[in-house]
PDB file of C-alpha atoms in Angstrom:
ATOM      1  CA  UNK C   1       2.587 -66.284   8.864  1.00  0.00           C
ATOM      2  CA  UNK C   2       1.953 -65.193   5.112  1.00  0.00           C
ATOM      3  CA  UNK C   3      -1.523 -64.801   4.018  1.00  0.00           C
ATOM      4  CA  UNK C   4      -2.988 -65.439   0.618  1.00  0.00           C
ATOM      5  CA  UNK C   5      -6.506 -64.913  -0.813  1.00  0.00           C
ATOM      6  CA  UNK C   6      -8.182 -67.773  -2.559  1.00  0.00           C
ATOM      7  CA  UNK C   7     -11.489 -68.528  -4.265  1.00  0.00           C
ATOM      8  CA  UNK C   8     -13.915 -71.146  -3.075  1.00  0.00           C
ATOM      9  CA  UNK C   9     -13.237 -73.648  -5.800  1.00  0.00           C
ATOM     10  CA  UNK C  10      -9.654 -73.798  -4.535  1.00  0.00           C
ATOM     11  CA  UNK C  11     -10.774 -75.533  -1.402  1.00  0.00           C
ATOM     12  CA  UNK C  12     -10.946 -79.220  -1.865  1.00  0.00           C
ATOM     13  CA  UNK C  13     -11.953 -81.881   0.921  1.00  0.00           C
ATOM     14  CA  UNK C  14      -8.626 -81.717   3.030  1.00  0.00           C
ATOM     15  CA  UNK C  15      -6.414 -79.374   0.817  1.00  0.00           C
ATOM     16  CA  UNK C  16      -6.297 -76.055  -0.717  1.00  0.00           C
ATOM     17  CA  UNK C  17      -4.720 -75.724  -4.105  1.00  0.00           C
ATOM     18  CA  UNK C  18      -3.293 -72.270  -4.977  1.00  0.00           C
ATOM     19  CA  UNK C  19      -3.443 -71.632  -8.790  1.00  0.00           C
ATOM     20  CA  UNK C  20      -3.048 -67.968  -9.003  1.00  0.00           C
ATOM     21  CA  UNK C  21       0.317 -67.909 -11.047  1.00  0.00           C
ATOM     22  CA  UNK C  22       1.147 -64.441  -9.174  1.00  0.00           C
ATOM     23  CA  UNK C  23       0.625 -66.102  -5.843  1.00  0.00           C
ATOM     24  CA  UNK C  24       2.296 -69.348  -6.838  1.00  0.00           C
ATOM     25  CA  UNK C  25       5.350 -67.355  -8.045  1.00  0.00           C
ATOM     26  CA  UNK C  26       5.560 -65.370  -4.927  1.00  0.00           C
ATOM     27  CA  UNK C  27       5.444 -68.331  -2.623  1.00  0.00           C
ATOM     28  CA  UNK C  28       8.192 -70.452  -4.502  1.00  0.00           C
ATOM     29  CA  UNK C  29      10.619 -67.787  -5.897  1.00  0.00           C
ATOM     30  CA  UNK C  30      10.095 -64.673  -3.997  1.00  0.00           C
ATOM     31  CA  UNK C  31       9.349 -66.066  -0.148  1.00  0.00           C
ATOM     32  CA  UNK C  32      11.151 -69.453  -1.179  1.00  0.00           C
ATOM     33  CA  UNK C  33       8.859 -71.314   0.985  1.00  0.00           C
ATOM     34  CA  UNK C  34       9.694 -75.026   1.709  1.00  0.00           C
ATOM     35  CA  UNK C  35       7.385 -78.094   2.274  1.00  0.00           C
ATOM     36  CA  UNK C  36       5.937 -78.237   5.758  1.00  0.00           C
ATOM     37  CA  UNK C  37       5.836 -74.312   6.170  1.00  0.00           C
ATOM     38  CA  UNK C  38       2.317 -72.985   7.192  1.00  0.00           C
ATOM     39  CA  UNK C  39       0.625 -70.343   5.394  1.00  0.00           C
ATOM     40  CA  UNK C  40      -2.977 -68.656   6.001  1.00  0.00           C
ATOM     41  CA  UNK C  41      -5.338 -68.961   2.971  1.00  0.00           C
ATOM     42  CA  UNK C  42      -8.349 -66.514   3.385  1.00  0.00           C
ATOM     43  CA  UNK C  43     -11.669 -67.132   1.435  1.00  0.00           C
ATOM     44  CA  UNK C  44     -13.730 -63.908   1.447  1.00  0.00           C
ATOM     45  CA  UNK C  45     -16.885 -65.686   0.102  1.00  0.00           C
ATOM     46  CA  UNK C  46     -16.796 -68.537   2.624  1.00  0.00           C
ATOM     47  CA  UNK C  47     -15.675 -66.024   5.334  1.00  0.00           C
ATOM     48  CA  UNK C  48     -13.064 -68.432   6.703  1.00  0.00           C
ATOM     49  CA  UNK C  49      -9.473 -68.442   7.162  1.00  0.00           C
ATOM     50  CA  UNK C  50      -7.396 -71.928   6.415  1.00  0.00           C
ATOM     51  CA  UNK C  51      -4.367 -72.600   8.140  1.00  0.00           C
ATOM     52  CA  UNK C  52      -2.431 -74.975   6.101  1.00  0.00           C
ATOM     53  CA  UNK C  53       0.825 -76.681   5.570  1.00  0.00           C
ATOM     54  CA  UNK C  54       2.561 -76.697   2.248  1.00  0.00           C
ATOM     55  CA  UNK C  55       2.574 -80.253   0.697  1.00  0.00           C
ATOM     56  CA  UNK C  56       3.751 -79.752  -2.989  1.00  0.00           C
ATOM     57  CA  UNK C  57       4.966 -76.963  -5.075  1.00  0.00           C
ATOM     58  CA  UNK C  58       5.000 -77.031  -9.018  1.00  0.00           C
ATOM     59  CA  UNK C  59       5.436 -74.061 -11.453  1.00  0.00           C
ATOM     60  CA  UNK C  60       1.639 -73.623 -11.814  1.00  0.00           C
ATOM     61  CA  UNK C  61       0.192 -74.907  -8.502  1.00  0.00           C
ATOM     62  CA  UNK C  62       0.836 -75.025  -4.797  1.00  0.00           C
ATOM     63  CA  UNK C  63      -0.952 -77.629  -2.779  1.00  0.00           C
ATOM     64  CA  UNK C  64      -1.468 -77.269   0.841  1.00  0.00           C
ATOM     65  CA  UNK C  65      -3.006 -79.598   3.503  1.00  0.00           C
ATOM     66  CA  UNK C  66      -5.711 -77.826   5.739  1.00  0.00           C
ATOM     67  CA  UNK C  67      -4.390 -77.938   9.306  1.00  0.00           C
ATOM     68  CA  UNK C  68      -7.010 -75.779  10.965  1.00  0.00           C
ATOM     69  CA  UNK C  69     -10.090 -73.529   9.879  1.00  0.00           C
ATOM     70  CA  UNK C  70     -10.533 -70.256  11.512  1.00  0.00           C
ATOM     71  CA  UNK C  71     -14.058 -68.927  10.795  1.00  0.00           C
ATOM     72  CA  UNK C  72     -13.642 -65.903  13.071  1.00  0.00           C
ATOM     73  CA  UNK C  73     -13.809 -62.770  11.125  1.00  0.00           C
ATOM     74  CA  UNK C  74     -11.304 -59.932  11.396  1.00  0.00           C
ATOM     75  CA  UNK C  75     -13.706 -57.442   9.802  1.00  0.00           C
ATOM     76  CA  UNK C  76     -15.441 -54.364  11.884  1.00  0.00           C
ATOM     77  CA  UNK C  77     -19.259 -54.921  12.477  1.00  0.00           C
ATOM     78  CA  UNK C  78     -20.106 -51.942  10.326  1.00  0.00           C
ATOM     79  CA  UNK C  79     -19.136 -51.961   6.549  1.00  0.00           C
ATOM     80  CA  UNK C  80     -17.368 -48.499   6.332  1.00  0.00           C
ATOM     81  CA  UNK C  81     -17.030 -46.758   2.693  1.00  0.00           C
ATOM     82  CA  UNK C  82     -14.224 -44.139   2.457  1.00  0.00           C
ATOM     83  CA  UNK C  83     -15.212 -41.470  -0.266  1.00  0.00           C
ATOM     84  CA  UNK C  84     -11.869 -39.893  -0.673  1.00  0.00           C
ATOM     85  CA  UNK C  85     -11.519 -36.497  -2.787  1.00  0.00           C
ATOM     86  CA  UNK C  86      -8.793 -36.919  -5.241  1.00  0.00           C
ATOM     87  CA  UNK C  87      -5.335 -35.678  -3.492  1.00  0.00           C
ATOM     88  CA  UNK C  88      -2.245 -34.386  -5.405  1.00  0.00           C
ATOM     89  CA  UNK C  89       0.659 -36.731  -6.005  1.00  0.00           C
ATOM     90  CA  UNK C  90       0.912 -40.156  -4.883  1.00  0.00           C
ATOM     91  CA  UNK C  91      -1.322 -39.456  -1.552  1.00  0.00           C
ATOM     92  CA  UNK C  92      -3.941 -41.716  -2.686  1.00  0.00           C
ATOM     93  CA  UNK C  93      -1.561 -44.599  -2.307  1.00  0.00           C
ATOM     94  CA  UNK C  94      -0.875 -44.015   1.103  1.00  0.00           C
ATOM     95  CA  UNK C  95      -4.576 -43.264   1.900  1.00  0.00           C
ATOM     96  CA  UNK C  96      -5.727 -46.578   0.417  1.00  0.00           C
ATOM     97  CA  UNK C  97      -2.862 -48.628   2.210  1.00  0.00           C
ATOM     98  CA  UNK C  98      -3.765 -47.126   5.719  1.00  0.00           C
ATOM     99  CA  UNK C  99      -7.424 -47.135   5.114  1.00  0.00           C
ATOM    100  CA  UNK C 100      -7.246 -50.810   4.405  1.00  0.00           C
ATOM    101  CA  UNK C 101      -5.226 -51.372   7.574  1.00  0.00           C
ATOM    102  CA  UNK C 102      -7.909 -49.677   9.576  1.00  0.00           C
ATOM    103  CA  UNK C 103     -10.753 -51.789   8.388  1.00  0.00           C
ATOM    104  CA  UNK C 104     -12.352 -49.932   5.545  1.00  0.00           C
ATOM    105  CA  UNK C 105     -14.539 -52.199   3.399  1.00  0.00           C
ATOM    106  CA  UNK C 106     -14.303 -50.032   0.125  1.00  0.00           C
ATOM    107  CA  UNK C 107     -12.773 -46.981  -1.077  1.00  0.00           C
ATOM    108  CA  UNK C 108     -14.335 -44.576  -3.653  1.00  0.00           C
ATOM    109  CA  UNK C 109     -12.130 -41.892  -5.273  1.00  0.00           C
ATOM    110  CA  UNK C 110     -14.104 -38.641  -5.924  1.00  0.00           C
ATOM    111  CA  UNK C 111     -13.534 -35.715  -8.401  1.00  0.00           C
ATOM    112  CA  UNK C 112     -14.629 -32.531  -6.392  1.00  0.00           C
ATOM    113  CA  UNK C 113     -14.836 -29.020  -6.979  1.00  0.00           C
ATOM    114  CA  UNK C 114     -11.486 -28.326  -5.304  1.00  0.00           C
ATOM    115  CA  UNK C 115      -9.665 -31.443  -6.457  1.00  0.00           C
ATOM    116  CA  UNK C 116      -6.460 -30.118  -8.373  1.00  0.00           C
ATOM    117  CA  UNK C 117      -6.114 -33.832  -9.955  1.00  0.00           C
ATOM    118  CA  UNK C 118      -8.039 -34.159 -13.082  1.00  0.00           C
ATOM    119  CA  UNK C 119      -8.040 -37.638 -14.571  1.00  0.00           C
ATOM    120  CA  UNK C 120      -9.499 -38.539 -17.890  1.00  0.00           C
ATOM    121  CA  UNK C 121     -11.056 -41.930 -18.353  1.00  0.00           C
ATOM    122  CA  UNK C 122      -7.862 -43.935 -19.530  1.00  0.00           C
ATOM    123  CA  UNK C 123      -5.727 -42.502 -16.876  1.00  0.00           C
ATOM    124  CA  UNK C 124      -8.412 -43.155 -14.124  1.00  0.00           C
ATOM    125  CA  UNK C 125      -8.807 -46.685 -15.306  1.00  0.00           C
ATOM    126  CA  UNK C 126      -4.841 -47.254 -14.813  1.00  0.00           C
ATOM    127  CA  UNK C 127      -5.015 -45.478 -11.375  1.00  0.00           C
ATOM    128  CA  UNK C 128      -7.797 -47.685 -10.052  1.00  0.00           C
ATOM    129  CA  UNK C 129      -5.968 -50.958 -11.371  1.00  0.00           C
ATOM    130  CA  UNK C 130      -3.018 -49.754  -9.403  1.00  0.00           C
ATOM    131  CA  UNK C 131      -4.938 -48.612  -6.316  1.00  0.00           C
ATOM    132  CA  UNK C 132      -6.708 -52.091  -6.129  1.00  0.00           C
ATOM    133  CA  UNK C 133      -3.225 -53.765  -6.230  1.00  0.00           C
ATOM    134  CA  UNK C 134      -2.175 -51.718  -3.192  1.00  0.00           C
ATOM    135  CA  UNK C 135      -5.413 -52.543  -1.370  1.00  0.00           C
ATOM    136  CA  UNK C 136      -4.853 -56.252  -1.978  1.00  0.00           C
ATOM    137  CA  UNK C 137      -1.257 -55.995  -0.826  1.00  0.00           C
ATOM    138  CA  UNK C 138      -2.391 -53.998   2.274  1.00  0.00           C
ATOM    139  CA  UNK C 139      -5.115 -56.670   3.127  1.00  0.00           C
ATOM    140  CA  UNK C 140      -2.631 -59.455   2.924  1.00  0.00           C
ATOM    141  CA  UNK C 141      -0.104 -57.682   5.098  1.00  0.00           C
ATOM    142  CA  UNK C 142      -2.850 -56.866   7.912  1.00  0.00           C
ATOM    143  CA  UNK C 143      -4.440 -60.145   7.642  1.00  0.00           C
ATOM    144  CA  UNK C 144      -7.714 -58.794   6.587  1.00  0.00           C
ATOM    145  CA  UNK C 145     -10.704 -61.332   5.932  1.00  0.00           C
ATOM    146  CA  UNK C 146     -11.420 -59.565   2.764  1.00  0.00           C
ATOM    147  CA  UNK C 147      -9.885 -57.312   0.005  1.00  0.00           C
ATOM    148  CA  UNK C 148     -11.459 -53.906   0.183  1.00  0.00           C
ATOM    149  CA  UNK C 149     -12.416 -52.709  -3.395  1.00  0.00           C
ATOM    150  CA  UNK C 150     -11.513 -49.295  -4.863  1.00  0.00           C
ATOM    151  CA  UNK C 151     -14.323 -48.238  -7.078  1.00  0.00           C
ATOM    152  CA  UNK C 152     -14.004 -46.235 -10.286  1.00  0.00           C
ATOM    153  CA  UNK C 153     -13.638 -42.470  -9.798  1.00  0.00           C
ATOM    154  CA  UNK C 154     -17.062 -40.788  -9.095  1.00  0.00           C
ATOM    155  CA  UNK C 155     -18.063 -37.167  -9.352  1.00  0.00           C
ATOM    156  CA  UNK C 156     -19.086 -35.763  -5.951  1.00  0.00           C
ATOM    157  CA  UNK C 157     -22.727 -35.989  -6.948  1.00  0.00           C
ATOM    158  CA  UNK C 158     -22.499 -39.586  -7.857  1.00  0.00           C
ATOM    159  CA  UNK C 159     -20.618 -40.213  -4.688  1.00  0.00           C
ATOM    160  CA  UNK C 160     -23.301 -38.836  -2.566  1.00  0.00           C
ATOM    161  CA  UNK C 161     -26.073 -40.801  -4.755  1.00  0.00           C
ATOM    162  CA  UNK C 162     -24.030 -43.888  -3.922  1.00  0.00           C
ATOM    163  CA  UNK C 163     -24.052 -43.201  -0.287  1.00  0.00           C
ATOM    164  CA  UNK C 164     -27.780 -42.579   0.185  1.00  0.00           C
ATOM    165  CA  UNK C 165     -28.345 -46.366   0.421  1.00  0.00           C
ATOM    166  CA  UNK C 166     -26.059 -46.456   3.489  1.00  0.00           C
ATOM    167  CA  UNK C 167     -27.458 -46.409   7.050  1.00  0.00           C
ATOM    168  CA  UNK C 168     -25.280 -43.276   8.083  1.00  0.00           C
ATOM    169  CA  UNK C 169     -23.161 -40.725   6.381  1.00  0.00           C
ATOM    170  CA  UNK C 170     -20.542 -38.392   7.936  1.00  0.00           C
ATOM    171  CA  UNK C 171     -18.593 -35.505   6.509  1.00  0.00           C
ATOM    172  CA  UNK C 172     -15.894 -33.893   8.388  1.00  0.00           C
ATOM    173  CA  UNK C 173     -16.244 -29.944   8.084  1.00  0.00           C
ATOM    174  CA  UNK C 174     -14.404 -27.307   9.668  1.00  0.00           C
ATOM    175  CA  UNK C 175     -17.798 -25.251  10.412  1.00  0.00           C
ATOM    176  CA  UNK C 176     -19.486 -28.297  12.000  1.00  0.00           C
ATOM    177  CA  UNK C 177     -20.746 -27.927  15.618  1.00  0.00           C
ATOM    178  CA  UNK C 178     -18.451 -28.521  18.525  1.00  0.00           C
ATOM    179  CA  UNK C 179     -16.524 -31.859  19.606  1.00  0.00           C
ATOM    180  CA  UNK C 180     -19.256 -32.897  22.204  1.00  0.00           C
ATOM    181  CA  UNK C 181     -21.781 -33.214  19.337  1.00  0.00           C
ATOM    182  CA  UNK C 182     -19.485 -34.931  17.084  1.00  0.00           C
ATOM    183  CA  UNK C 183     -18.739 -37.610  19.593  1.00  0.00           C
ATOM    184  CA  UNK C 184     -22.272 -38.164  20.126  1.00  0.00           C
ATOM    185  CA  UNK C 185     -22.722 -38.445  16.389  1.00  0.00           C
ATOM    186  CA  UNK C 186     -19.727 -40.907  16.175  1.00  0.00           C
ATOM    187  CA  UNK C 187     -20.818 -43.025  19.027  1.00  0.00           C
ATOM    188  CA  UNK C 188     -24.291 -43.509  17.355  1.00  0.00           C
ATOM    189  CA  UNK C 189     -22.570 -45.423  14.604  1.00  0.00           C
ATOM    190  CA  UNK C 190     -22.699 -48.522  16.807  1.00  0.00           C
ATOM    191  CA  UNK C 191     -25.340 -50.834  15.607  1.00  0.00           C
ATOM    192  CA  UNK C 192     -25.524 -49.470  11.901  1.00  0.00           C
ATOM    193  CA  UNK C 193     -24.748 -51.748   9.199  1.00  0.00           C
ATOM    194  CA  UNK C 194     -23.108 -49.319   6.663  1.00  0.00           C
ATOM    195  CA  UNK C 195     -21.401 -46.180   7.156  1.00  0.00           C
ATOM    196  CA  UNK C 196     -20.182 -43.543   4.472  1.00  0.00           C
ATOM    197  CA  UNK C 197     -17.302 -40.968   5.294  1.00  0.00           C
ATOM    198  CA  UNK C 198     -16.566 -38.084   2.799  1.00  0.00           C
ATOM    199  CA  UNK C 199     -13.183 -36.652   2.897  1.00  0.00           C
ATOM    200  CA  UNK C 200     -12.345 -33.555   0.865  1.00  0.00           C
ATOM    201  CA  UNK C 201      -9.131 -32.978  -1.245  1.00  0.00           C
ATOM    202  CA  UNK C 202      -6.599 -30.304  -0.406  1.00  0.00           C
ATOM    203  CA  UNK C 203      -8.666 -27.187   0.423  1.00  0.00           C
ATOM    204  CA  UNK C 204     -11.635 -29.303   1.535  1.00  0.00           C
ATOM    205  CA  UNK C 205     -15.048 -29.020   0.625  1.00  0.00           C
ATOM    206  CA  UNK C 206     -16.754 -25.776  -0.581  1.00  0.00           C
ATOM    207  CA  UNK C 207     -19.977 -24.998   1.422  1.00  0.00           C
ATOM    208  CA  UNK C 208     -22.102 -25.918  -1.648  1.00  0.00           C
ATOM    209  CA  UNK C 209     -20.756 -29.454  -1.591  1.00  0.00           C
ATOM    210  CA  UNK C 210     -21.540 -29.805   2.061  1.00  0.00           C
ATOM    211  CA  UNK C 211     -25.076 -28.703   1.981  1.00  0.00           C
ATOM    212  CA  UNK C 212     -25.709 -30.959  -0.962  1.00  0.00           C
ATOM    213  CA  UNK C 213     -24.362 -34.150   1.118  1.00  0.00           C
ATOM    214  CA  UNK C 214     -26.318 -32.792   4.023  1.00  0.00           C
ATOM    215  CA  UNK C 215     -29.295 -32.780   1.839  1.00  0.00           C
ATOM    216  CA  UNK C 216     -28.766 -36.481   1.224  1.00  0.00           C
ATOM    217  CA  UNK C 217     -28.557 -37.192   4.923  1.00  0.00           C
ATOM    218  CA  UNK C 218     -24.807 -36.703   5.735  1.00  0.00           C
ATOM    219  CA  UNK C 219     -23.985 -35.218   9.246  1.00  0.00           C
ATOM    220  CA  UNK C 220     -21.252 -32.875   9.548  1.00  0.00           C
ATOM    221  CA  UNK C 221     -18.768 -33.445  12.272  1.00  0.00           C
ATOM    222  CA  UNK C 222     -15.599 -31.806  13.411  1.00  0.00           C
ATOM    223  CA  UNK C 223     -12.224 -33.642  14.141  1.00  0.00           C
ATOM    224  CA  UNK C 224     -10.951 -31.142  16.517  1.00  0.00           C
ATOM    225  CA  UNK C 225      -9.663 -27.527  16.698  1.00  0.00           C
ATOM    226  CA  UNK C 226      -6.725 -28.218  14.339  1.00  0.00           C
ATOM    227  CA  UNK C 227      -6.864 -28.359  10.451  1.00  0.00           C
ATOM    228  CA  UNK C 228      -6.043 -31.788   9.215  1.00  0.00           C
ATOM    229  CA  UNK C 229      -4.261 -32.683   5.799  1.00  0.00           C
ATOM    230  CA  UNK C 230      -6.667 -34.591   3.362  1.00  0.00           C
ATOM    231  CA  UNK C 231      -4.505 -37.817   3.895  1.00  0.00           C
ATOM    232  CA  UNK C 232      -4.655 -37.429   7.728  1.00  0.00           C
ATOM    233  CA  UNK C 233      -8.312 -36.743   8.204  1.00  0.00           C
ATOM    234  CA  UNK C 234      -9.685 -39.973   7.069  1.00  0.00           C
ATOM    235  CA  UNK C 235      -7.141 -41.826   9.143  1.00  0.00           C
ATOM    236  CA  UNK C 236      -8.135 -39.898  12.135  1.00  0.00           C
ATOM    237  CA  UNK C 237     -11.597 -40.720  11.815  1.00  0.00           C
ATOM    238  CA  UNK C 238     -11.298 -44.374  10.821  1.00  0.00           C
ATOM    239  CA  UNK C 239      -8.864 -44.812  13.747  1.00  0.00           C
ATOM    240  CA  UNK C 240     -11.522 -43.525  16.194  1.00  0.00           C
ATOM    241  CA  UNK C 241     -14.221 -45.855  14.443  1.00  0.00           C
ATOM    242  CA  UNK C 242     -11.779 -49.013  14.427  1.00  0.00           C
ATOM    243  CA  UNK C 243     -11.162 -48.519  18.226  1.00  0.00           C
ATOM    244  CA  UNK C 244     -14.981 -48.205  18.921  1.00  0.00           C
ATOM    245  CA  UNK C 245     -16.037 -50.875  16.855  1.00  0.00           C
ATOM    246  CA  UNK C 246     -13.575 -53.407  17.433  1.00  0.00           C
ATOM    247  CA  UNK C 247     -15.003 -56.647  19.215  1.00  0.00           C
ATOM    248  CA  UNK C 248     -13.387 -59.134  21.217  1.00  0.00           C
TER     249      UNK C 248
END
């Protein structure tokens, strides 16, 4: 079943009206859906998923009758923010796609000391717009109950300041204590409401950045004996967290 995101004012008494022209075009001309076919319409603000049957389609609106309402959230119990050091090439697109699939709530691109990629304000704005489109597409595909936001690019210092309000901060680091300690730290995430994860770019974090994050309360952990690429490290940790936090 195809899923689309809607605003609260789209929900009528017994119907949902889809007025976003991009979604209307996708339903009518790309998917070529027919009257009577069912779609899933998710409202982030209401926290509900509406299972609907298409009733009418016009050039600027799709009207669907509500068949069932699913209020059960597909979101993790902990709001996870991925702070990702800017990687080379198009790796960020893959990272965003997979992070959304794994349940991250928001993504913050970081300009760190060892990041090769340097973005001026104009290029950064275009990138962020593109990254948010990828996040939205991934949220639809994975049937998320919300669309994770990709924030504007922050410096490492700004990212650490942003994370100070969170209940817990983790920073994978090759010189962290052993895996037993790291398991204990990760398991302590249960019961928290918010969590920030700091992932370095190619080349990782220099010692001074790790120290700065630790002064702000970040807990260094290891992800094992192997050195993981930047596009792998975040996914490895998110996978562990998703499995651990997933509820029935």
